[in-house]
mmCIF file of C-alpha atoms in Angstrom:
data_model
loop_
_atom_site.group_PDB
_atom_site.id
_atom_site.type_symbol
_atom_site.label_atom_id
_atom_site.label_comp_id
_atom_site.label_asym_id
_atom_site.label_seq_id
_atom_site.Cartn_x
_atom_site.Cartn_y
_atom_site.Cartn_z
ATOM 1 C CA MET A 1130 -23.011 5.965 -18.282
ATOM 2 C CA SER A 1131 -23.620 2.238 -18.759
ATOM 3 C CA VAL A 1132 -21.482 -0.495 -17.241
ATOM 4 C CA PRO A 1133 -20.223 -3.207 -19.625
ATOM 5 C CA GLU A 1134 -21.074 -6.827 -18.873
ATOM 6 C CA LYS A 1135 -17.384 -7.692 -19.082
ATOM 7 C CA PHE A 1136 -14.484 -5.490 -17.995
ATOM 8 C CA THR A 1137 -11.162 -5.109 -19.825
ATOM 9 C CA GLY A 1138 -7.717 -5.208 -18.242
ATOM 10 C CA PHE A 1139 -4.016 -5.546 -18.906
ATOM 11 C CA GLN A 1140 -3.269 -9.062 -17.673
ATOM 12 C CA VAL A 1141 -0.122 -11.123 -17.204
ATOM 13 C CA ASN A 1142 -0.238 -14.832 -18.086
ATOM 14 C CA GLY A 1143 2.350 -16.042 -15.586
ATOM 15 C CA PRO A 1144 5.667 -15.359 -13.846
ATOM 16 C CA GLU A 1145 7.698 -16.599 -16.829
ATOM 17 C CA THR A 1146 6.378 -13.650 -18.860
ATOM 18 C CA TRP A 1147 5.645 -11.215 -16.015
ATOM 19 C CA THR A 1148 6.578 -8.085 -17.993
ATOM 20 C CA GLU A 1149 4.312 -8.992 -20.931
ATOM 21 C CA PHE A 1150 0.839 -7.486 -20.565
ATOM 22 C CA HIS A 1151 -2.141 -8.445 -22.720
ATOM 23 C CA LYS A 1152 -5.367 -6.466 -22.985
ATOM 24 C CA ASN A 1153 -8.160 -8.976 -22.353
ATOM 25 C CA GLU A 1154 -11.813 -9.002 -21.410
ATOM 26 C CA PHE A 1155 -12.697 -10.709 -18.130
ATOM 27 C CA GLN A 1156 -15.840 -11.527 -16.177
ATOM 28 C CA PRO A 1157 -16.202 -9.629 -12.883
ATOM 29 C CA LYS A 1158 -17.959 -11.165 -9.894
ATOM 30 C CA PRO A 1159 -21.800 -11.010 -9.961
ATOM 31 C CA PHE A 1160 -23.156 -7.559 -9.055
ATOM 32 C CA GLY A 1161 -24.390 -7.643 -5.462
ATOM 33 C CA ASP A 1162 -26.736 -5.526 -3.357
ATOM 34 C CA TYR A 1163 -23.798 -3.724 -1.683
ATOM 35 C CA ASP A 1164 -21.547 -3.431 -4.727
ATOM 36 C CA VAL A 1165 -20.262 -0.342 -6.515
ATOM 37 C CA ASP A 1166 -19.141 -0.352 -10.153
ATOM 38 C CA ILE A 1167 -16.305 2.088 -10.745
ATOM 39 C CA LYS A 1168 -14.876 3.416 -14.006
ATOM 40 C CA ILE A 1169 -11.148 3.691 -13.293
ATOM 41 C CA GLU A 1170 -9.306 6.961 -13.890
ATOM 42 C CA CYS A 1171 -5.855 6.056 -12.533
ATOM 43 C CA CYS A 1172 -4.037 3.454 -10.455
ATOM 44 C CA GLY A 1173 -0.833 3.519 -8.441
ATOM 45 C CA VAL A 1174 1.820 0.870 -9.002
ATOM 46 C CA CYS A 1175 2.620 -1.026 -5.792
ATOM 47 C CA GLY A 1176 5.558 -3.293 -5.027
ATOM 48 C CA SER A 1177 2.924 -5.947 -4.378
ATOM 49 C CA ASP A 1178 2.094 -5.893 -8.084
ATOM 50 C CA VAL A 1179 5.658 -6.863 -8.991
ATOM 51 C CA HIS A 1180 6.045 -9.471 -6.217
ATOM 52 C CA THR A 1181 2.771 -11.064 -7.329
ATOM 53 C CA ILE A 1182 3.216 -11.345 -11.081
ATOM 54 C CA SER A 1183 6.952 -12.158 -10.984
ATOM 55 C CA GLY A 1184 6.402 -15.134 -8.679
ATOM 56 C CA GLY A 1185 8.248 -13.605 -5.739
ATOM 57 C CA TRP A 1186 5.340 -14.287 -3.409
ATOM 58 C CA GLY A 1187 4.689 -17.785 -4.660
ATOM 59 C CA GLU A 1188 1.974 -19.354 -6.771
ATOM 60 C CA GLN A 1189 -0.797 -17.073 -8.077
ATOM 61 C CA LYS A 1190 -3.888 -17.392 -10.232
ATOM 62 C CA PHE A 1191 -3.395 -16.273 -13.836
ATOM 63 C CA PRO A 1192 -4.231 -14.540 -16.114
ATOM 64 C CA LEU A 1193 -4.192 -11.623 -13.705
ATOM 65 C CA ALA A 1194 -4.572 -7.855 -13.830
ATOM 66 C CA VAL A 1195 -2.932 -6.379 -10.744
ATOM 67 C CA GLY A 1196 -3.243 -2.882 -9.233
ATOM 68 C CA HIS A 1197 -4.822 -1.893 -5.927
ATOM 69 C CA GLU A 1198 -4.398 1.864 -5.633
ATOM 70 C CA ILE A 1199 -7.465 2.771 -7.663
ATOM 71 C CA VAL A 1200 -9.277 6.068 -8.185
ATOM 72 C CA GLY A 1201 -12.265 6.482 -10.481
ATOM 73 C CA THR A 1202 -15.930 7.392 -10.731
ATOM 74 C CA ALA A 1203 -18.792 5.405 -9.223
ATOM 75 C CA LEU A 1204 -21.142 4.543 -12.100
ATOM 76 C CA ARG A 1205 -23.629 2.171 -10.493
ATOM 77 C CA VAL A 1206 -24.458 1.241 -6.902
ATOM 78 C CA GLY A 1207 -26.403 -1.717 -5.545
ATOM 79 C CA PRO A 1208 -29.875 -1.287 -4.006
ATOM 80 C CA LYS A 1209 -28.558 -1.539 -0.420
ATOM 81 C CA VAL A 1210 -25.580 0.807 -0.847
ATOM 82 C CA THR A 1211 -25.696 3.824 1.494
ATOM 83 C CA LEU A 1212 -22.057 4.967 1.616
ATOM 84 C CA ILE A 1213 -21.502 5.902 -2.047
ATOM 85 C CA LYS A 1214 -23.545 7.762 -4.660
ATOM 86 C CA PRO A 1215 -23.284 7.465 -8.461
ATOM 87 C CA GLY A 1216 -21.016 10.134 -9.903
ATOM 88 C CA GLN A 1217 -18.777 10.362 -6.827
ATOM 89 C CA ARG A 1218 -15.003 10.239 -7.238
ATOM 90 C CA VAL A 1219 -13.916 7.259 -5.171
ATOM 91 C CA GLY A 1220 -10.976 5.031 -4.379
ATOM 92 C CA VAL A 1221 -10.329 1.337 -3.756
ATOM 93 C CA GLY A 1222 -7.276 -0.088 -1.988
ATOM 94 C CA ALA A 1223 -5.739 -3.529 -1.509
ATOM 95 C CA GLN A 1224 -8.666 -5.165 0.309
ATOM 96 C CA SER A 1225 -12.126 -5.717 -1.132
ATOM 97 C CA TYR A 1226 -13.904 -8.087 1.245
ATOM 98 C CA SER A 1227 -14.268 -9.291 4.832
ATOM 99 C CA CYS A 1228 -17.172 -10.881 6.706
ATOM 100 C CA LEU A 1229 -18.061 -7.606 8.558
ATOM 101 C CA ASP A 1230 -19.508 -9.766 11.331
ATOM 102 C CA CYS A 1231 -16.600 -11.200 13.338
ATOM 103 C CA ARG A 1232 -14.936 -9.726 16.425
ATOM 104 C CA GLN A 1233 -12.198 -8.144 14.320
ATOM 105 C CA CYS A 1234 -14.575 -6.582 11.804
ATOM 106 C CA LYS A 1235 -16.777 -5.131 14.545
ATOM 107 C CA ASN A 1236 -13.753 -3.439 16.144
ATOM 108 C CA ASP A 1237 -12.413 -1.603 13.057
ATOM 109 C CA ASN A 1238 -9.948 -4.416 12.420
ATOM 110 C CA GLU A 1239 -11.570 -5.748 9.254
ATOM 111 C CA THR A 1240 -8.176 -5.937 7.575
ATOM 112 C CA TYR A 1241 -7.387 -8.783 10.011
ATOM 113 C CA CYS A 1242 -10.594 -10.696 9.300
ATOM 114 C CA ARG A 1243 -9.916 -14.379 8.697
ATOM 115 C CA LYS A 1244 -12.134 -14.207 5.600
ATOM 116 C CA GLN A 1245 -10.609 -11.061 4.093
ATOM 117 C CA LEU A 1246 -10.024 -11.046 0.319
ATOM 118 C CA ASP A 1247 -7.591 -9.008 -1.738
ATOM 119 C CA THR A 1248 -8.602 -6.664 -4.543
ATOM 120 C CA TYR A 1249 -6.776 -8.867 -7.054
ATOM 121 C CA GLY A 1250 -5.826 -12.534 -7.130
ATOM 122 C CA ALA A 1251 -8.518 -13.708 -4.694
ATOM 123 C CA VAL A 1252 -11.256 -16.216 -5.498
ATOM 124 C CA TRP A 1253 -14.738 -14.831 -4.851
ATOM 125 C CA PRO A 1254 -16.799 -17.240 -2.707
ATOM 126 C CA ASP A 1255 -19.248 -19.509 -4.539
ATOM 127 C CA THR A 1256 -18.179 -18.276 -7.989
ATOM 128 C CA GLY A 1257 -14.627 -19.408 -8.713
ATOM 129 C CA ILE A 1258 -14.053 -15.965 -10.256
ATOM 130 C CA VAL A 1259 -10.591 -14.512 -9.590
ATOM 131 C CA SER A 1260 -10.636 -10.852 -8.576
ATOM 132 C CA GLN A 1261 -8.889 -8.503 -11.006
ATOM 133 C CA GLY A 1262 -7.196 -5.248 -10.070
ATOM 134 C CA GLY A 1263 -6.854 -1.683 -11.220
ATOM 135 C CA TYR A 1264 -4.862 -2.124 -14.425
ATOM 136 C CA SER A 1265 -8.377 -2.413 -15.851
ATOM 137 C CA SER A 1266 -11.250 -0.383 -17.247
ATOM 138 C CA HIS A 1267 -13.543 -0.957 -14.240
ATOM 139 C CA VAL A 1268 -13.634 -2.511 -10.805
ATOM 140 C CA ARG A 1269 -16.610 -3.905 -8.851
ATOM 141 C CA THR A 1270 -16.255 -3.567 -5.073
ATOM 142 C CA HIS A 1271 -18.377 -3.821 -1.911
ATOM 143 C CA GLU A 1272 -19.168 -0.318 -0.633
ATOM 144 C CA HIS A 1273 -17.247 -0.827 2.626
ATOM 145 C CA TRP A 1274 -13.983 -0.774 0.645
ATOM 146 C CA VAL A 1275 -14.932 2.159 -1.571
ATOM 147 C CA PHE A 1276 -13.783 5.533 -0.251
ATOM 148 C CA PRO A 1277 -14.914 9.026 -1.274
ATOM 149 C CA ILE A 1278 -11.899 11.135 -2.312
ATOM 150 C CA PRO A 1279 -11.782 14.685 -0.869
ATOM 151 C CA SER A 1280 -12.162 17.303 -3.596
ATOM 152 C CA SER A 1281 -8.816 18.970 -2.817
ATOM 153 C CA LEU A 1282 -6.819 15.791 -3.473
ATOM 154 C CA PRO A 1283 -5.889 15.215 -7.134
ATOM 155 C CA SER A 1284 -6.615 11.657 -8.243
ATOM 156 C CA THR A 1285 -2.992 10.687 -8.928
ATOM 157 C CA ILE A 1286 -1.960 12.058 -5.514
ATOM 158 C CA ALA A 1287 -4.719 10.166 -3.693
ATOM 159 C CA ALA A 1288 -4.342 6.812 -5.474
ATOM 160 C CA PRO A 1289 -1.003 5.728 -3.893
ATOM 161 C CA MET A 1290 -2.370 6.599 -0.453
ATOM 162 C CA LEU A 1291 -4.928 3.777 -0.730
ATOM 163 C CA CYS A 1292 -2.285 1.081 -0.207
ATOM 164 C CA ALA A 1293 1.140 2.630 0.424
ATOM 165 C CA GLY A 1294 -0.279 5.507 2.429
ATOM 166 C CA LEU A 1295 -2.614 3.388 4.542
ATOM 167 C CA THR A 1296 0.097 0.784 5.142
ATOM 168 C CA ALA A 1297 2.150 3.514 6.832
ATOM 169 C CA TYR A 1298 -0.671 5.574 8.355
ATOM 170 C CA SER A 1299 -2.365 2.780 10.310
ATOM 171 C CA PRO A 1300 0.694 1.726 12.366
ATOM 172 C CA LEU A 1301 1.587 5.378 12.929
ATOM 173 C CA VAL A 1302 -1.760 6.284 14.509
ATOM 174 C CA ARG A 1303 -2.172 2.950 16.298
ATOM 175 C CA ASN A 1304 1.199 3.388 17.976
ATOM 176 C CA GLY A 1305 0.935 6.957 19.162
ATOM 177 C CA CYS A 1306 2.606 9.021 16.444
ATOM 178 C CA GLY A 1307 2.064 12.699 17.227
ATOM 179 C CA PRO A 1308 3.528 15.805 18.892
ATOM 180 C CA GLY A 1309 6.351 15.044 21.299
ATOM 181 C CA LYS A 1310 7.139 11.686 19.675
ATOM 182 C CA LYS A 1311 10.320 10.767 17.787
ATOM 183 C CA VAL A 1312 9.559 8.477 14.853
ATOM 184 C CA GLY A 1313 11.895 6.653 12.473
ATOM 185 C CA ILE A 1314 11.035 5.568 8.943
ATOM 186 C CA VAL A 1315 13.291 2.823 7.572
ATOM 187 C CA GLY A 1316 13.456 2.984 3.780
ATOM 188 C CA LEU A 1317 12.398 5.904 1.595
ATOM 189 C CA GLY A 1318 10.373 4.268 -1.157
ATOM 190 C CA GLY A 1319 6.683 4.265 -1.988
ATOM 191 C CA ILE A 1320 5.504 3.368 1.512
ATOM 192 C CA GLY A 1321 8.385 5.078 3.309
ATOM 193 C CA HIS A 1322 7.975 8.499 1.769
ATOM 194 C CA LEU A 1323 4.262 8.488 2.623
ATOM 195 C CA GLY A 1324 5.160 7.330 6.127
ATOM 196 C CA LEU A 1325 7.421 10.368 6.437
ATOM 197 C CA LEU A 1326 4.769 12.731 5.062
ATOM 198 C CA PHE A 1327 2.017 11.396 7.326
ATOM 199 C CA ALA A 1328 4.213 11.246 10.437
ATOM 200 C CA LYS A 1329 5.052 14.923 9.906
ATOM 201 C CA ALA A 1330 1.380 15.759 9.284
ATOM 202 C CA LEU A 1331 0.588 14.073 12.613
ATOM 203 C CA GLY A 1332 3.088 16.355 14.356
ATOM 204 C CA ALA A 1333 5.981 14.019 15.172
ATOM 205 C CA GLU A 1334 9.738 14.554 14.937
ATOM 206 C CA VAL A 1335 10.713 12.269 12.053
ATOM 207 C CA TYR A 1336 14.003 10.723 10.963
ATOM 208 C CA VAL A 1337 14.557 8.688 7.821
ATOM 209 C CA ILE A 1338 16.917 5.707 8.102
ATOM 210 C CA SER A 1339 18.402 4.422 4.858
ATOM 211 C CA ARG A 1340 21.413 2.479 3.624
ATOM 212 C CA THR A 1341 23.088 5.468 1.944
ATOM 213 C CA HIS A 1342 22.715 9.244 1.718
ATOM 214 C CA SER A 1343 21.383 9.110 -1.873
ATOM 215 C CA LYS A 1344 17.849 10.100 -0.847
ATOM 216 C CA GLU A 1345 18.752 12.490 1.970
ATOM 217 C CA ALA A 1346 18.032 15.660 -0.010
ATOM 218 C CA ASP A 1347 14.584 14.362 -0.968
ATOM 219 C CA ALA A 1348 13.847 13.335 2.627
ATOM 220 C CA LEU A 1349 14.680 16.818 3.881
ATOM 221 C CA LYS A 1350 12.494 18.380 1.169
ATOM 222 C CA MET A 1351 9.641 16.189 2.405
ATOM 223 C CA GLY A 1352 10.119 17.592 5.900
ATOM 224 C CA ALA A 1353 12.369 15.051 7.638
ATOM 225 C CA ASP A 1354 14.008 16.400 10.794
ATOM 226 C CA GLY A 1355 17.043 14.176 10.306
ATOM 227 C CA PHE A 1356 18.578 11.397 8.234
ATOM 228 C CA LEU A 1357 20.643 8.374 9.267
ATOM 229 C CA ALA A 1358 22.638 6.215 6.826
ATOM 230 C CA THR A 1359 23.687 2.748 7.959
ATOM 231 C CA SER A 1360 26.619 2.837 5.502
ATOM 232 C CA ASP A 1361 28.293 5.504 7.643
ATOM 233 C CA GLY A 1362 29.930 2.747 9.647
ATOM 234 C CA PRO A 1363 29.394 0.591 12.732
ATOM 235 C CA ASN A 1364 28.569 3.623 14.890
ATOM 236 C CA TRP A 1365 25.870 5.043 12.621
ATOM 237 C CA ASN A 1366 23.276 4.785 15.400
ATOM 238 C CA GLN A 1367 25.345 5.927 18.413
ATOM 239 C CA GLU A 1368 23.961 9.457 18.832
ATOM 240 C CA HIS A 1369 20.359 8.217 18.745
ATOM 241 C CA ILE A 1370 20.425 5.034 20.858
ATOM 242 C CA MET A 1371 17.283 4.699 23.030
ATOM 243 C CA THR A 1372 15.722 7.940 21.761
ATOM 244 C CA PHE A 1373 12.998 6.769 19.328
ATOM 245 C CA ASP A 1374 9.418 6.068 20.406
ATOM 246 C CA LEU A 1375 8.415 4.289 17.204
ATOM 247 C CA ILE A 1376 10.124 2.971 14.082
ATOM 248 C CA ILE A 1377 8.193 1.913 10.970
ATOM 249 C CA ASN A 1378 10.238 -0.444 8.802
ATOM 250 C CA THR A 1379 9.260 -0.252 5.120
ATOM 251 C CA ALA A 1380 12.400 -1.923 3.716
ATOM 252 C CA ASN A 1381 11.826 -4.430 0.906
ATOM 253 C CA SER A 1382 15.024 -6.385 1.560
ATOM 254 C CA PHE A 1383 16.658 -7.829 4.672
ATOM 255 C CA GLU A 1384 20.012 -8.429 2.997
ATOM 256 C CA GLY A 1385 22.760 -7.278 5.371
ATOM 257 C CA PHE A 1386 20.099 -6.055 7.807
ATOM 258 C CA ASP A 1387 21.471 -5.670 11.361
ATOM 259 C CA VAL A 1388 18.201 -5.638 13.267
ATOM 260 C CA ASP A 1389 19.979 -5.311 16.639
ATOM 261 C CA ALA A 1390 21.405 -1.939 15.589
ATOM 262 C CA TYR A 1391 17.959 -0.675 14.594
ATOM 263 C CA LEU A 1392 16.183 -1.905 17.721
ATOM 264 C CA ALA A 1393 18.846 -0.259 19.887
ATOM 265 C CA LEU A 1394 17.427 3.080 18.722
ATOM 266 C CA LEU A 1395 14.159 2.498 20.591
ATOM 267 C CA ASP A 1396 13.378 3.957 23.998
ATOM 268 C CA VAL A 1397 12.099 1.698 26.792
ATOM 269 C CA HIS A 1398 9.047 -0.171 25.455
ATOM 270 C CA GLY A 1399 9.432 1.579 22.108
ATOM 271 C CA LYS A 1400 7.884 -0.140 19.108
ATOM 272 C CA TRP A 1401 9.298 -1.503 15.872
ATOM 273 C CA VAL A 1402 6.627 -2.179 13.223
ATOM 274 C CA SER A 1403 7.550 -3.893 9.943
ATOM 275 C CA VAL A 1404 5.223 -3.313 7.002
ATOM 276 C CA GLY A 1405 7.439 -4.268 4.056
ATOM 277 C CA LEU A 1406 7.093 -7.812 2.698
ATOM 278 C CA PRO A 1407 10.460 -8.813 1.206
ATOM 279 C CA GLU A 1408 10.783 -11.919 -0.904
ATOM 280 C CA ASP A 1409 13.742 -13.095 1.230
ATOM 281 C CA GLU A 1410 12.773 -16.518 2.537
ATOM 282 C CA GLU A 1411 14.986 -16.341 5.630
ATOM 283 C CA GLY A 1412 13.723 -12.973 6.883
ATOM 284 C CA ILE A 1413 15.137 -11.526 10.104
ATOM 285 C CA ARG A 1414 16.727 -13.553 12.882
ATOM 286 C CA VAL A 1415 15.548 -12.255 16.242
ATOM 287 C CA ARG A 1416 16.922 -13.258 19.649
ATOM 288 C CA ASN A 1417 15.323 -12.451 22.988
ATOM 289 C CA GLN A 1418 18.616 -10.873 24.114
ATOM 290 C CA THR A 1419 18.011 -8.154 21.520
ATOM 291 C CA PHE A 1420 14.967 -6.921 23.427
ATOM 292 C CA LEU A 1421 16.409 -6.960 26.950
ATOM 293 C CA LYS A 1422 18.295 -3.659 26.868
ATOM 294 C CA ASN A 1423 15.207 -1.532 26.254
ATOM 295 C CA GLY A 1424 12.247 -3.917 26.553
ATOM 296 C CA CYS A 1425 11.170 -2.914 23.044
ATOM 297 C CA PHE A 1426 8.302 -4.457 21.127
ATOM 298 C CA PHE A 1427 8.567 -5.992 17.670
ATOM 299 C CA GLY A 1428 5.542 -6.383 15.436
ATOM 300 C CA SER A 1429 3.848 -5.815 12.104
ATOM 301 C CA SER A 1430 0.800 -4.165 10.559
ATOM 302 C CA HIS A 1431 -1.506 -4.984 7.655
ATOM 303 C CA LEU A 1432 -3.197 -2.204 5.653
ATOM 304 C CA GLY A 1433 -5.827 -0.425 7.804
ATOM 305 C CA SER A 1434 -9.538 -0.014 8.468
ATOM 306 C CA ARG A 1435 -12.168 1.948 6.575
ATOM 307 C CA LYS A 1436 -12.225 4.403 9.471
ATOM 308 C CA GLU A 1437 -8.468 4.931 9.210
ATOM 309 C CA THR A 1438 -8.618 5.278 5.419
ATOM 310 C CA LEU A 1439 -11.180 8.074 5.630
ATOM 311 C CA GLU A 1440 -9.218 9.802 8.419
ATOM 312 C CA MET A 1441 -6.006 9.540 6.381
ATOM 313 C CA LEU A 1442 -7.568 11.083 3.283
ATOM 314 C CA GLU A 1443 -9.031 13.952 5.332
ATOM 315 C CA LEU A 1444 -5.650 14.548 6.989
ATOM 316 C CA ALA A 1445 -3.970 14.621 3.595
ATOM 317 C CA ALA A 1446 -6.541 17.106 2.344
ATOM 318 C CA SER A 1447 -6.361 19.382 5.397
ATOM 319 C CA LYS A 1448 -2.570 19.312 5.804
ATOM 320 C CA GLY A 1449 -1.661 19.411 2.126
ATOM 321 C CA VAL A 1450 0.047 16.009 2.088
ATOM 322 C CA ARG A 1451 1.189 15.290 -1.452
ATOM 323 C CA THR A 1452 2.493 11.976 -2.769
ATOM 324 C CA TRP A 1453 5.613 12.291 -4.939
ATOM 325 C CA VAL A 1454 4.264 10.769 -8.146
ATOM 326 C CA GLU A 1455 5.569 9.918 -11.580
ATOM 327 C CA GLU A 1456 2.632 9.589 -13.986
ATOM 328 C CA VAL A 1457 2.779 6.998 -16.778
ATOM 329 C CA LYS A 1458 0.135 6.280 -19.428
ATOM 330 C CA ILE A 1459 -1.193 2.743 -19.223
ATOM 331 C CA ASN A 1460 -0.346 0.534 -22.198
ATOM 332 C CA GLU A 1461 1.580 -2.678 -22.835
ATOM 333 C CA ARG A 1462 4.927 -1.000 -23.515
ATOM 334 C CA ASN A 1463 4.795 1.376 -20.567
ATOM 335 C CA LEU A 1464 3.706 -1.344 -18.160
ATOM 336 C CA LYS A 1465 6.724 -3.429 -19.166
ATOM 337 C CA GLY A 1466 9.015 -0.449 -18.560
ATOM 338 C CA VAL A 1467 7.484 0.381 -15.196
ATOM 339 C CA MET A 1468 7.759 -3.227 -13.999
ATOM 340 C CA GLU A 1469 11.425 -3.357 -14.986
ATOM 341 C CA ARG A 1470 12.104 -0.113 -13.155
ATOM 342 C CA MET A 1471 10.200 -1.344 -10.102
ATOM 343 C CA LYS A 1472 12.344 -4.484 -10.030
ATOM 344 C CA GLY A 1473 15.406 -2.221 -10.076
ATOM 345 C CA SER A 1474 15.636 1.055 -8.188
ATOM 346 C CA GLY A 1475 11.979 2.010 -8.656
ATOM 347 C CA GLY A 1476 10.550 5.489 -9.194
ATOM 348 C CA ARG A 1477 10.718 8.523 -6.965
ATOM 349 C CA TYR A 1478 8.510 7.761 -5.255
ATOM 350 C CA ARG A 1479 5.364 6.218 -6.739
ATOM 351 C CA PHE A 1480 4.324 5.451 -10.292
ATOM 352 C CA CYS A 1481 0.701 6.196 -11.104
ATOM 353 C CA LEU A 1482 -0.931 4.891 -14.271
ATOM 354 C CA THR A 1483 -3.097 7.347 -16.214
ATOM 355 C CA GLY A 1484 -4.607 7.628 -19.707
ATOM 356 C CA TYR A 1485 -7.376 5.120 -19.047
ATOM 357 C CA GLU A 1486 -9.818 6.623 -21.548
ATOM 358 C CA GLU A 1487 -7.176 6.388 -24.261
ATOM 359 C CA ALA A 1488 -6.511 2.741 -23.357
ATOM 360 C CA PHE A 1489 -10.072 1.554 -22.724
ATOM 361 C CA GLY A 1490 -12.362 4.133 -24.342
ATOM 362 C CA ALA A 1491 -14.585 6.820 -22.850
#
C-alpha cells in the first residue's frame, strides 16, 4: 500500500474555535532513515488533547491535529529501521523524539531527554514543520517510539494504554508496586482506571480515592480492594493513615484539594507521585511540616520509556488487562461532541476514535 505525499487530519484552527474540526491536508516531516509510516486505525482521546486545543496549557501552534494514543499498520520503514517490519500492527504514544545519546536516553529515561519532542504540536528540527497527531490518516514516527502491539490486545483496548496506561504504569513499576504493597489511585478517569488495572495486574492491594462514591461500583468491578471518598467528611482517611506504600495522583483539578490529608495516608518514606496536569495556575501548596510526620516523598512522573511500554503491553496481554473504552467514529460532528464531553464529566473511561477508513479512505 502506497504512502501519500501529504497526510490528512482533523485540525483545529485555534482555542477560540477549539470544538470545530476541519479536515485538511498537511505536510509531514521529511521521511528519515529510521522513520516508520503508519496508516492509522484508531486513536484514543486524551485529556491532553482538550487542554492543548482549548488553550488551557497556553499558546500552541495551529492549525493542529491532536491525538497521541495511536494504533495502526506500518506501511513503510526507513532503510536503517530494525525494530519494525511493514505490515505489523503498531502503536505510537505521546512522545516521538529524543536525542538517544544523552545520559538520560542511555539509561531508559528518554522521556526526560532535554531534546524530547511530542507527537503533536512540536516543531521538527531544521524543518519548521509542526508535528501532527493521531486524528489523522497517517503518522510518521522514528522507530524507537513505534511499538508492536501483541496479537491478543484489540486495537481500541491497546490505544489508550500508549499514553494513559504508560503514564500510570511507569511510576507504578519505578516505585515498587507489586505483591505485599498497598497502592492508592487518586481519581478514576482515563489514567486512573488504567492505574488501577495495572496495579492489580502487578499484584498490589489497590484502593481508589475519589471525591464521591459515584464511581465506586465501577472501581470494584475493575478489581479495587477498597474505595475512599473524601466527601465522607473530615475523617475520611482515619482508618488508613500511614498504611499506603505508594499513591499515584491522577486528578485533573486541585480545587478544594487537601494534600495534607492525602499525604497522611503514606507509610514512613512512602511515595506520592502526581501524573495529572491540571490547568489550575496555583497548583498545590506544600509545606515542609506536611512531610515530617511520615518522612514521605512527593514527586511526579512523565510518560515512560520504550522498555516500559513494551513491558506494559506484554503484561496487559498476559494478564488480560482491558481498558474500559467507548468507541466513537471520527468525523467533525463526533469530535465536537467528544471534546464537549471531555470538558465536562468525560467518558467511562476512555474514548477511542475509530472509522478511519470511512473518514480518510482505504
